[in-house]
Amino acid sequence: MAGKKNVTLGKFISKILRHEPGLIGIRVDEHGWADVEELIAGIQAAGHPEFDMAALEEIVETNNKQRYSFSSDKRLIRANQGHSIPVDVELPATSPPDTLWHGTADRFVPSIMEKGILRMSRLYVHLSPDEETARIVGRRHGRPVILRVDAGQMEADGYVFYLSANGVWLTTEVPVKYITVENNRD
């Protein structure tokens, strides 16, 4: 299994583990873990009979966003973050760097500068550790705008941050007073 098919199946797995496990008749536990055998059987039944453990391992290992984690015995799998279903992926509170970044599309900036960065349908707001990663994220949504987030001050003011397994910083919201719009270089 390779290339475009892996990307398509990877997105399907992401949808299942983060948003709709019932789509293929599986369940995730309170920490987001799903049984690997059930996931494979569900994906096979959903029209991908060739899908197997080797294909799943390849998707997990080669996913450029490092979206998934296996349990140590590889019997369970979960998405690292981005859930819209209520799960606790057991991340410890972690002190962020002084500055984090958020990439968005220019059409969302007026709302963000009025209401802050909200988690919308997700459990957390996603923040990037560097400006370039935020720019890549912003490009996925349209003409990118990079927002600088004063994470150090947020933490000092009592906001809690988590660091996901793939390096994405998570928090429940970013109020306007902690946001600066950076000059757009695109």
Coordinates of C-alpha atoms in Angstrom, one line a residue:
M1 CA 0.0 0.0 0.0
A2 CA 1.5 3.3 -0.9
G3 CA 1.2 6.9 -1.8
K4 CA -2.2 8.5 -2.4
K5 CA -4.1 5.5 -1.1
N6 CA -2.2 5.8 2.2
V7 CA -3.1 9.4 2.5
T8 CA -6.8 8.7 1.8
L9 CA -6.9 5.9 4.3
G10 CA -5.0 8.0 6.8
K11 CA -7.6 10.7 6.6
F12 CA -10.3 8.1 7.0
I13 CA -8.6 6.7 10.1
S14 CA -8.3 10.2 11.4
K15 CA -12.0 10.8 10.9
I16 CA -12.8 7.5 12.7
L17 CA -10.5 8.0 15.7
R18 CA -11.1 11.7 16.2
H19 CA -14.7 12.2 15.2
E20 CA -16.8 9.2 14.2
P21 CA -15.8 5.8 15.5
G22 CA -19.3 4.6 15.0
L23 CA -18.9 5.1 11.3
I24 CA -17.3 1.7 11.1
G25 CA -19.0 0.3 14.2
I26 CA -16.1 0.6 16.7
R27 CA -15.8 2.4 20.0
V28 CA -13.0 4.4 21.6
D29 CA -12.5 4.4 25.3
E30 CA -12.3 7.5 27.5
H31 CA -8.7 8.0 26.5
G32 CA -9.3 7.7 22.8
W33 CA -7.9 4.2 22.4
A34 CA -9.5 1.9 19.9
D35 CA -8.9 -1.9 19.5
V36 CA -6.6 -2.3 16.5
E37 CA -8.2 -5.6 15.3
E38 CA -11.7 -3.9 15.4
L39 CA -10.4 -0.9 13.5
I40 CA -8.8 -3.1 10.8
A41 CA -12.0 -5.2 10.5
G42 CA -14.2 -2.1 10.3
I43 CA -12.0 -0.5 7.6
Q44 CA -12.1 -3.8 5.6
A45 CA -15.9 -3.9 5.9
A46 CA -16.1 -0.3 4.8
G47 CA -14.7 -1.2 1.4
H48 CA -11.0 -1.7 1.9
P49 CA -10.6 -5.6 2.1
E50 CA -6.8 -5.4 1.5
F51 CA -6.3 -3.3 4.6
D52 CA -4.3 -5.1 7.3
M53 CA -1.9 -4.5 10.2
A54 CA 1.1 -3.9 7.9
A55 CA -0.9 -1.2 6.1
L56 CA -1.9 0.4 9.4
E57 CA 1.7 0.4 10.7
E58 CA 2.9 2.0 7.5
I59 CA 0.3 4.8 7.8
V60 CA 1.2 5.4 11.4
E61 CA 4.9 5.4 10.7
T62 CA 4.8 7.5 7.6
N63 CA 2.1 10.1 8.5
N64 CA 3.8 13.4 8.2
K65 CA 1.6 14.9 10.9
Q66 CA 2.3 12.0 13.3
R67 CA -1.5 11.8 14.0
Y68 CA -1.6 8.4 15.6
S69 CA 0.0 6.4 18.4
F70 CA 0.0 2.7 19.2
S71 CA 0.0 1.3 22.7
S72 CA 3.2 -0.4 23.6
D73 CA 1.8 -3.8 22.6
K74 CA 0.2 -2.4 19.4
R75 CA -3.2 -3.8 20.4
L76 CA -4.6 -0.3 20.7
I77 CA -4.4 2.9 18.6
R78 CA -5.5 6.5 19.1
A79 CA -5.3 9.9 17.4
N80 CA -2.8 12.1 19.3
Q81 CA -5.1 15.2 19.2
G82 CA -7.8 17.0 17.3
H83 CA -10.8 15.1 18.7
S84 CA -14.3 16.4 18.5
I85 CA -15.5 13.5 20.7
P86 CA -14.9 13.8 24.4
V87 CA -11.7 12.0 25.3
D88 CA -8.8 12.5 27.6
V89 CA -5.6 11.6 25.8
E90 CA -3.8 11.8 29.2
L91 CA -1.5 14.7 28.5
P92 CA 0.2 16.3 31.5
A93 CA 0.0 20.0 31.9
T94 CA 3.2 21.4 30.4
S95 CA 4.8 24.9 30.5
P96 CA 4.8 26.3 27.0
P97 CA 7.5 28.4 25.5
D98 CA 6.9 32.2 25.8
T99 CA 5.6 32.4 22.3
L100 CA 3.5 30.0 20.3
W101 CA 1.9 30.5 16.9
H102 CA -1.4 29.9 15.2
G103 CA -1.9 29.7 11.5
T104 CA -5.3 30.7 10.1
A105 CA -6.8 32.1 6.9
D106 CA -7.2 35.8 6.5
R107 CA -11.0 35.5 6.4
F108 CA -11.0 34.3 10.0
V109 CA -8.8 37.1 11.4
P110 CA -11.7 39.7 12.1
S111 CA -13.6 37.1 14.1
I112 CA -10.5 36.0 16.0
M113 CA -9.5 39.5 16.9
E114 CA -13.0 40.0 18.3
K115 CA -13.6 36.7 20.1
G116 CA -10.1 35.1 20.4
I117 CA -9.0 31.7 19.1
L118 CA -11.7 29.3 20.0
R119 CA -11.6 25.5 19.9
M120 CA -14.8 25.4 17.8
S121 CA -15.8 21.7 17.4
R122 CA -12.5 20.4 18.8
L123 CA -11.6 19.8 22.4
Y124 CA -8.6 22.2 22.2
V125 CA -7.1 25.1 20.3
H126 CA -4.1 23.9 18.4
L127 CA -0.9 26.0 18.5
S128 CA 2.4 25.5 16.7
P129 CA 5.8 25.7 18.2
D130 CA 7.2 27.8 15.3
E131 CA 6.1 30.3 12.8
E132 CA 6.8 28.2 9.7
T133 CA 4.6 25.3 11.0
A134 CA 1.8 27.8 11.7
R135 CA 2.2 29.2 8.1
I136 CA 1.8 25.7 6.7
V137 CA -1.3 25.2 8.8
G138 CA -2.7 28.6 7.7
R139 CA -2.2 27.7 4.0
R140 CA -4.5 24.7 4.4
H141 CA -7.3 27.1 5.1
G142 CA -6.7 29.8 2.5
R143 CA -4.4 32.9 2.4
P144 CA -2.4 32.4 5.5
V145 CA -2.1 34.8 8.4
I146 CA 0.2 34.0 11.3
L147 CA -0.8 34.9 14.8
R148 CA 1.7 35.2 17.6
V149 CA 0.4 34.0 21.0
D150 CA 1.9 35.2 24.3
A151 CA 1.7 31.7 25.8
G152 CA 4.1 32.6 28.7
Q153 CA 1.8 35.4 29.9
M154 CA -1.3 33.1 29.4
E155 CA 0.3 30.5 31.6
A156 CA 1.2 33.2 34.2
D157 CA -2.4 34.2 34.1
G158 CA -3.6 30.6 34.8
Y159 CA -4.2 29.1 31.4
V160 CA -3.2 25.4 31.1
F161 CA -1.2 24.0 28.2
Y162 CA -0.6 20.5 27.0
L163 CA 2.0 19.2 24.5
S164 CA 0.7 16.4 22.3
A165 CA 2.8 13.5 21.2
N166 CA 3.4 15.1 17.8
G167 CA 4.5 18.5 19.1
V168 CA 1.2 20.4 18.8
W169 CA 0.5 22.7 21.8
L170 CA -3.1 22.5 23.1
T171 CA -5.1 24.9 25.3
T172 CA -8.8 25.5 25.7
E173 CA -8.9 29.1 24.3
V174 CA -6.7 32.0 23.5
P175 CA -8.3 35.4 24.4
V176 CA -7.7 38.3 22.2
K177 CA -5.3 40.1 24.6
Y178 CA -2.7 37.4 24.1
I179 CA -2.8 37.6 20.2
T180 CA -0.7 39.7 17.8
V181 CA -1.2 39.5 14.1
E182 CA 2.2 39.1 12.4
N183 CA 3.0 40.6 9.0
N184 CA 2.0 38.3 6.3
R185 CA 4.8 37.4 4.0
D186 CA 2.9 35.2 1.5

